[in-house]
Amino acid sequence: MPADPAGPGPHVLILGGTTEARRLAEALAAAPDSPRVTTSLAGRVAAPVLPPGETRIGGFGGADGLAAWITAHGVTHLVDATHPFAERMSFNAAGAAARSGVPLLALRRPGWSPGPGDDWHFADSLAQAAALLPALGSRAFLTTGRMGLNTFAHLTEPWFLVRSVDPPAGPVPPRLEVLLARGPFTLADERDLLARHRIDLLVTKDSGGSATAPKLAAAREAGVPVLVVRRPPVPEGVAQTPSVDGVLDWLSA
Ligand code: NAP
C-alpha cells in the first residue's frame, strides 16, 4: 500500500493495547513502502511500551468521537487490534467505521481450548467467575486483569495472588498479594510461581495467544484447575483476521 506522494496517502489507525497491535505497527514500520501509522492506547498502563510510528493516548469519546478523529486525521484504514475483552472499544470501532465509511478489520487472536490433562471450568463473566471460584480453590492466582478486581472485592475466600505491571487501583479483595511484574513469563516462571505460592486454582480470561499461555501449561502440569472466563460478543459483520499477516494482506489488497 504505497503512500501517494501526490495525495494525502494512506493512514492506518491501530486501536492497540496488545502484543499483536505492537507487532503490526512494527511490521508496517519495516515495510518498504510503509504507510502513515498511528497507534491509539487507552492509557491504562502508566509507562506503556510504545510501538514505532505515531501514538496517541486516551479515549476518543465514544464511537462519535472516534469517527470525528478518523475524519479529522485522514484515516484511510482502521484496525481494531484491542484485547478480545475490550468489548466497548470494539463496538465503538464498528460504529465509527460505519459512520465514517472507513474500512475496518479486527485483528483477533484465536481463543484457547482445553487439552488432555486440563481441568477447566467456565464462567460467562467476571461476576460469574467471582460466584464460582470460592468453591473451586483456596489459593487462587487471579489473572483476569487489575481493572476488574473490584468484581472480586467482596470475597474473603479464597486468598488471591495478582500479578500486574502497575499496582491495582480501587477496591480489591481483603486477602490479596500483589506481584508487580511485566511479562512475558516462561513456563519455568509460571511453574515456580504456582509452587512457591501453593496455588490451587488459576483464574483467567480466554485471552488466547501464546504470550500468556505458559500459565495454562504450568497449571496442567501441576494438576491445578483453571476457571476460564469466556469472551464477550463481537460486533456483527466486522471482518476479522487472527494474524498480523492477515492485516498486511488486507492493507495491500
Ligand atoms: P473497553 O472497556 O473496551 O473500553 C473502554 C473505553 O476505553 C473505550 O470506550 C475508550 O474510550 C477507551 N479505549 C479502549 N481502548 C482504547 C484504545 N486502544 N485507544 C483509545 N481509547 C481506548 O477497554 P478495556 O477493556 O478497558 O481495555 C483498555 C485497553 O487495554 C485496550 O486498549 C485493550 O486493548 C487493552 N487491554 C485490555 C485487556 C482486557 O482484559 N480488557 C487486557 C489487555 C489489554 P472512549 O469511548 O472515550 O473512546
Short mmCIF file of C-alpha atoms and ligand atoms in Angstrom, two decimals:
data_model
loop_
_atom_site.label_atom_id
_atom_site.label_comp_id
_atom_site.label_asym_id
_atom_site.label_seq_id
_atom_site.Cartn_x
_atom_site.Cartn_y
_atom_site.Cartn_z
CA MET A 1 0.00 0.00 0.00
CA PRO A 2 2.43 2.74 -1.15
CA ALA A 3 1.83 6.29 0.08
CA ASP A 4 0.69 8.51 -2.79
CA PRO A 5 3.16 11.42 -2.96
CA ALA A 6 0.59 13.46 -4.87
CA GLY A 7 -2.16 12.97 -2.31
CA PRO A 8 -2.57 12.66 1.42
CA GLY A 9 -1.67 8.95 1.28
CA PRO A 10 -2.86 6.06 3.39
CA HIS A 11 -3.15 6.47 7.14
CA VAL A 12 -3.69 3.36 9.26
CA LEU A 13 -5.18 3.82 12.73
CA ILE A 14 -4.45 0.85 15.01
CA LEU A 15 -6.57 0.57 18.14
CA GLY A 16 -3.95 -1.05 20.33
CA GLY A 17 -3.03 -2.19 23.80
CA THR A 18 -1.96 -5.70 22.77
CA THR A 19 1.19 -7.50 21.63
CA GLU A 20 -0.39 -8.03 18.20
CA ALA A 21 -1.03 -4.29 17.81
CA ARG A 22 2.61 -3.55 18.55
CA ARG A 23 3.76 -6.28 16.14
CA LEU A 24 1.54 -4.83 13.43
CA ALA A 25 2.98 -1.33 13.94
CA GLU A 26 6.49 -2.83 13.80
CA ALA A 27 5.71 -4.75 10.61
CA LEU A 28 4.26 -1.66 8.94
CA ALA A 29 7.23 0.49 10.01
CA ALA A 30 9.60 -2.08 8.50
CA ALA A 31 7.69 -2.33 5.20
CA PRO A 32 9.48 -0.78 2.22
CA ASP A 33 6.52 1.46 1.36
CA SER A 34 5.28 1.95 4.91
CA PRO A 35 2.10 3.98 5.28
CA ARG A 36 1.49 6.56 7.98
CA VAL A 37 0.55 4.63 11.11
CA THR A 38 -0.98 5.86 14.35
CA THR A 39 -1.44 3.51 17.30
CA SER A 40 -4.03 4.51 19.87
CA LEU A 41 -3.71 3.38 23.50
CA ALA A 42 -6.34 3.72 26.21
CA GLY A 43 -3.80 4.97 28.75
CA ARG A 44 -4.38 2.26 31.35
CA VAL A 45 -0.65 1.43 31.78
CA ALA A 46 1.48 4.21 33.30
CA ALA A 47 4.60 3.55 31.19
CA PRO A 48 3.49 1.55 28.14
CA VAL A 49 5.96 0.04 25.69
CA LEU A 50 5.35 2.33 22.72
CA PRO A 51 5.27 0.95 19.17
CA PRO A 52 7.03 2.64 16.24
CA GLY A 53 5.06 5.24 14.32
CA GLU A 54 2.81 7.88 15.82
CA THR A 55 0.97 7.23 19.06
CA ARG A 56 -1.95 8.87 20.81
CA ILE A 57 -3.17 8.06 24.30
CA GLY A 58 -6.65 8.28 25.85
CA GLY A 59 -10.28 7.74 24.88
CA PHE A 60 -11.89 9.36 21.85
CA GLY A 61 -15.28 9.99 23.44
CA GLY A 62 -17.28 7.02 22.16
CA ALA A 63 -18.00 5.95 18.58
CA ASP A 64 -18.86 9.53 17.52
CA GLY A 65 -15.57 10.84 18.91
CA LEU A 66 -13.64 8.12 17.13
CA ALA A 67 -15.45 8.80 13.84
CA ALA A 68 -14.63 12.51 14.19
CA TRP A 69 -10.95 11.73 14.86
CA ILE A 70 -10.82 9.44 11.82
CA THR A 71 -12.22 12.16 9.57
CA ALA A 72 -10.08 14.95 11.04
CA HIS A 73 -6.85 12.97 10.66
CA GLY A 74 -7.46 11.48 7.22
CA VAL A 75 -7.52 7.89 8.41
CA THR A 76 -7.99 5.52 5.47
CA HIS A 77 -7.89 2.14 7.28
CA LEU A 78 -9.00 1.22 10.80
CA VAL A 79 -7.61 -1.86 12.56
CA ASP A 80 -9.20 -2.96 15.83
CA ALA A 81 -6.27 -4.73 17.49
CA THR A 82 -7.60 -4.29 21.02
CA HIS A 83 -7.76 -7.14 23.50
CA PRO A 84 -10.60 -9.66 22.95
CA PHE A 85 -12.12 -8.44 26.23
CA ALA A 86 -12.05 -4.73 25.26
CA GLU A 87 -15.70 -5.09 24.25
CA ARG A 88 -16.74 -1.45 24.34
CA MET A 89 -13.88 -0.29 22.14
CA SER A 90 -14.62 -2.97 19.54
CA PHE A 91 -18.25 -1.83 19.32
CA ASN A 92 -17.08 1.80 19.12
CA ALA A 93 -14.76 0.84 16.25
CA ALA A 94 -17.63 -0.82 14.36
CA GLY A 95 -19.86 2.23 14.92
CA ALA A 96 -17.15 4.69 13.90
CA ALA A 97 -16.30 2.72 10.75
CA ALA A 98 -19.96 2.71 9.72
CA ARG A 99 -20.31 6.47 10.35
CA SER A 100 -17.05 7.49 8.63
CA GLY A 101 -17.12 4.97 5.78
CA VAL A 102 -13.54 3.88 6.58
CA PRO A 103 -12.90 0.12 6.20
CA LEU A 104 -12.39 -1.81 9.44
CA LEU A 105 -10.60 -5.08 10.14
CA ALA A 106 -10.45 -6.72 13.56
CA LEU A 107 -7.17 -8.44 14.47
CA ARG A 108 -8.37 -11.03 16.97
CA ARG A 109 -6.20 -13.86 18.21
CA PRO A 110 -7.94 -17.24 18.49
CA GLY A 111 -9.19 -18.31 21.90
CA TRP A 112 -7.74 -21.17 23.94
CA SER A 113 -9.26 -24.62 24.27
CA PRO A 114 -8.58 -27.33 26.84
CA GLY A 115 -6.35 -30.28 26.01
CA PRO A 116 -5.70 -33.66 27.62
CA GLY A 117 -4.94 -33.29 31.32
CA ASP A 118 -6.69 -29.94 31.67
CA ASP A 119 -9.35 -29.43 34.35
CA TRP A 120 -11.18 -26.36 33.04
CA HIS A 121 -14.33 -24.72 34.36
CA PHE A 122 -16.11 -21.87 32.57
CA ALA A 123 -17.79 -18.59 33.50
CA ASP A 124 -19.59 -16.18 31.18
CA SER A 125 -18.43 -13.05 33.01
CA LEU A 126 -16.13 -11.86 35.78
CA ALA A 127 -19.17 -11.68 38.08
CA GLN A 128 -20.00 -15.32 37.39
CA ALA A 129 -16.34 -16.25 37.96
CA ALA A 130 -16.49 -14.49 41.35
CA ALA A 131 -19.57 -16.54 42.25
CA LEU A 132 -17.97 -19.83 41.22
CA LEU A 133 -14.39 -19.57 42.41
CA PRO A 134 -14.69 -19.91 46.22
CA ALA A 135 -15.92 -23.50 45.67
CA LEU A 136 -13.02 -24.32 43.36
CA GLY A 137 -9.92 -23.42 45.37
CA SER A 138 -8.47 -21.76 48.46
CA ARG A 139 -5.37 -20.09 46.95
CA ALA A 140 -6.21 -18.52 43.60
CA PHE A 141 -3.88 -16.95 41.05
CA LEU A 142 -6.20 -14.33 39.59
CA THR A 143 -5.00 -13.27 36.13
CA THR A 144 -8.13 -11.55 34.83
CA GLY A 145 -6.55 -8.08 34.94
CA ARG A 146 -6.23 -5.45 37.62
CA MET A 147 -9.03 -3.29 36.14
CA GLY A 148 -11.70 -5.86 37.05
CA LEU A 149 -10.51 -6.61 40.58
CA ASN A 150 -13.44 -4.74 42.14
CA THR A 151 -15.68 -7.60 40.95
CA PHE A 152 -13.87 -9.86 43.44
CA ALA A 153 -13.53 -7.28 46.25
CA HIS A 154 -16.34 -8.75 48.39
CA LEU A 155 -14.71 -12.20 48.58
CA THR A 156 -12.97 -13.05 51.87
CA GLU A 157 -12.24 -16.52 50.45
CA PRO A 158 -10.10 -17.62 48.67
CA TRP A 159 -6.70 -15.95 49.20
CA PHE A 160 -5.67 -14.23 45.94
CA LEU A 161 -2.40 -13.68 44.12
CA VAL A 162 -2.45 -10.96 41.44
CA ARG A 163 0.40 -10.04 39.09
CA SER A 164 0.36 -6.73 37.23
CA VAL A 165 2.56 -4.04 35.71
CA ASP A 166 1.01 -1.26 37.81
CA PRO A 167 -0.50 -1.60 41.30
CA PRO A 168 -4.28 -2.15 41.41
CA ALA A 169 -6.42 0.94 41.94
CA GLY A 170 -9.84 0.77 43.58
CA PRO A 171 -11.46 -1.93 45.71
CA VAL A 172 -9.63 -5.27 45.95
CA PRO A 173 -10.32 -8.47 47.91
CA PRO A 174 -9.09 -8.30 51.52
CA ARG A 175 -6.80 -11.35 51.26
CA LEU A 176 -4.66 -10.36 48.31
CA GLU A 177 -0.97 -10.35 47.48
CA VAL A 178 0.20 -8.26 44.51
CA LEU A 179 3.31 -9.07 42.49
CA LEU A 180 4.47 -6.18 40.31
CA ALA A 181 5.98 -7.61 37.12
CA ARG A 182 5.83 -7.20 33.36
CA GLY A 183 5.68 -10.29 31.12
CA PRO A 184 6.34 -12.29 29.12
CA PHE A 185 6.63 -15.15 31.61
CA THR A 186 8.10 -18.52 30.70
CA LEU A 187 6.79 -21.94 31.63
CA ALA A 188 9.61 -22.16 34.22
CA ASP A 189 8.49 -18.81 35.72
CA GLU A 190 4.87 -19.98 35.94
CA ARG A 191 5.78 -23.40 37.38
CA ASP A 192 7.85 -21.69 40.05
CA LEU A 193 5.13 -19.17 40.85
CA LEU A 194 2.39 -21.82 41.25
CA ALA A 195 4.62 -23.92 43.52
CA ARG A 196 6.01 -21.01 45.58
CA HIS A 197 2.55 -19.64 46.36
CA ARG A 198 0.87 -23.06 46.70
CA ILE A 199 -1.73 -22.06 44.10
CA ASP A 200 -4.67 -24.47 43.80
CA LEU A 201 -6.79 -22.50 41.29
CA LEU A 202 -5.91 -20.43 38.23
CA VAL A 203 -8.46 -17.86 37.08
CA THR A 204 -8.07 -16.45 33.57
CA LYS A 205 -9.89 -14.75 30.75
CA ASP A 206 -9.89 -16.62 27.44
CA SER A 207 -7.39 -14.10 26.10
CA GLY A 208 -5.83 -16.54 23.63
CA GLY A 209 -2.41 -16.14 22.06
CA SER A 210 0.94 -17.51 23.12
CA ALA A 211 2.23 -14.65 25.31
CA THR A 212 0.24 -15.61 28.42
CA ALA A 213 -0.32 -19.32 27.63
CA PRO A 214 2.56 -20.76 29.75
CA LYS A 215 0.42 -20.34 32.90
CA LEU A 216 -2.07 -22.82 31.39
CA ALA A 217 0.67 -25.38 30.72
CA ALA A 218 2.01 -24.92 34.26
CA ALA A 219 -1.49 -25.46 35.71
CA ARG A 220 -1.92 -28.62 33.61
CA GLU A 221 1.41 -29.99 34.83
CA ALA A 222 0.62 -29.23 38.47
CA GLY A 223 -2.96 -30.59 38.27
CA VAL A 224 -4.33 -27.14 39.15
CA PRO A 225 -7.90 -26.47 37.93
CA VAL A 226 -8.49 -23.44 35.72
CA LEU A 227 -11.54 -21.18 35.76
CA VAL A 228 -11.85 -19.61 32.30
CA VAL A 229 -13.96 -16.51 31.63
CA ARG A 230 -15.46 -16.79 28.16
CA ARG A 231 -15.07 -13.96 25.63
CA PRO A 232 -17.68 -11.23 25.26
CA PRO A 233 -19.65 -10.98 21.99
CA VAL A 234 -18.06 -9.31 18.95
CA PRO A 235 -19.82 -6.73 16.75
CA GLU A 236 -21.73 -8.36 13.90
CA GLY A 237 -20.47 -8.05 10.34
CA VAL A 238 -16.92 -6.93 11.15
CA ALA A 239 -14.24 -8.76 9.12
CA GLN A 240 -11.66 -10.50 11.29
CA THR A 241 -8.20 -11.98 10.93
CA PRO A 242 -6.23 -13.95 13.51
CA SER A 243 -2.80 -12.72 12.39
CA VAL A 244 -0.66 -9.69 11.65
CA ASP A 245 -0.03 -11.14 8.18
CA GLY A 246 -3.79 -11.14 7.60
CA VAL A 247 -3.85 -7.39 8.26
CA LEU A 248 -0.89 -6.80 5.94
CA ASP A 249 -2.69 -8.72 3.16
CA TRP A 250 -5.86 -6.69 3.75
CA LEU A 251 -3.94 -3.42 3.59
CA SER A 252 -2.17 -4.35 0.39
CA ALA A 253 -5.30 -5.67 -1.38
P1 NAP B 1 -13.05 -1.11 26.85
O1 NAP B 1 -13.78 -1.40 28.11
O2 NAP B 1 -13.48 -1.80 25.62
O3 NAP B 1 -13.05 0.44 26.53
C1 NAP B 1 -13.43 1.42 27.49
C2 NAP B 1 -13.07 2.77 26.92
O4 NAP B 1 -11.65 2.94 26.93
C3 NAP B 1 -13.47 2.95 25.46
O5 NAP B 1 -14.83 3.30 25.36
C4 NAP B 1 -12.50 4.02 25.01
O6 NAP B 1 -12.90 5.30 25.47
C5 NAP B 1 -11.24 3.68 25.77
N1 NAP B 1 -10.33 2.82 24.99
C6 NAP B 1 -10.22 1.46 25.00
N2 NAP B 1 -9.25 1.06 24.18
C7 NAP B 1 -8.73 2.18 23.62
C8 NAP B 1 -7.68 2.41 22.69
N3 NAP B 1 -6.95 1.41 22.18
N4 NAP B 1 -7.43 3.70 22.36
C9 NAP B 1 -8.14 4.73 22.88
N5 NAP B 1 -9.14 4.56 23.77
C10 NAP B 1 -9.42 3.30 24.15
O7 NAP B 1 -11.49 -1.38 27.05
P2 NAP B 1 -10.71 -2.06 28.27
O8 NAP B 1 -11.14 -3.48 28.40
O9 NAP B 1 -10.77 -1.12 29.45
O10 NAP B 1 -9.22 -2.07 27.67
C11 NAP B 1 -8.48 -0.87 27.58
C12 NAP B 1 -7.22 -1.12 26.78
O11 NAP B 1 -6.44 -2.14 27.41
C13 NAP B 1 -7.49 -1.58 25.35
O12 NAP B 1 -6.65 -0.86 24.51
C14 NAP B 1 -7.14 -3.06 25.36
O13 NAP B 1 -6.57 -3.48 24.13
C15 NAP B 1 -6.13 -3.16 26.49
N6 NAP B 1 -6.21 -4.44 27.21
C16 NAP B 1 -7.39 -4.85 27.74
C17 NAP B 1 -7.44 -6.06 28.40
C18 NAP B 1 -8.75 -6.58 28.96
O14 NAP B 1 -8.74 -7.68 29.53
N7 NAP B 1 -9.86 -5.87 28.82
C19 NAP B 1 -6.29 -6.83 28.55
C20 NAP B 1 -5.09 -6.37 27.99
C21 NAP B 1 -5.06 -5.17 27.34
P3 NAP B 1 -13.73 6.30 24.55
O15 NAP B 1 -15.11 5.71 24.44
O16 NAP B 1 -13.68 7.59 25.28
O17 NAP B 1 -13.04 6.34 23.21
#
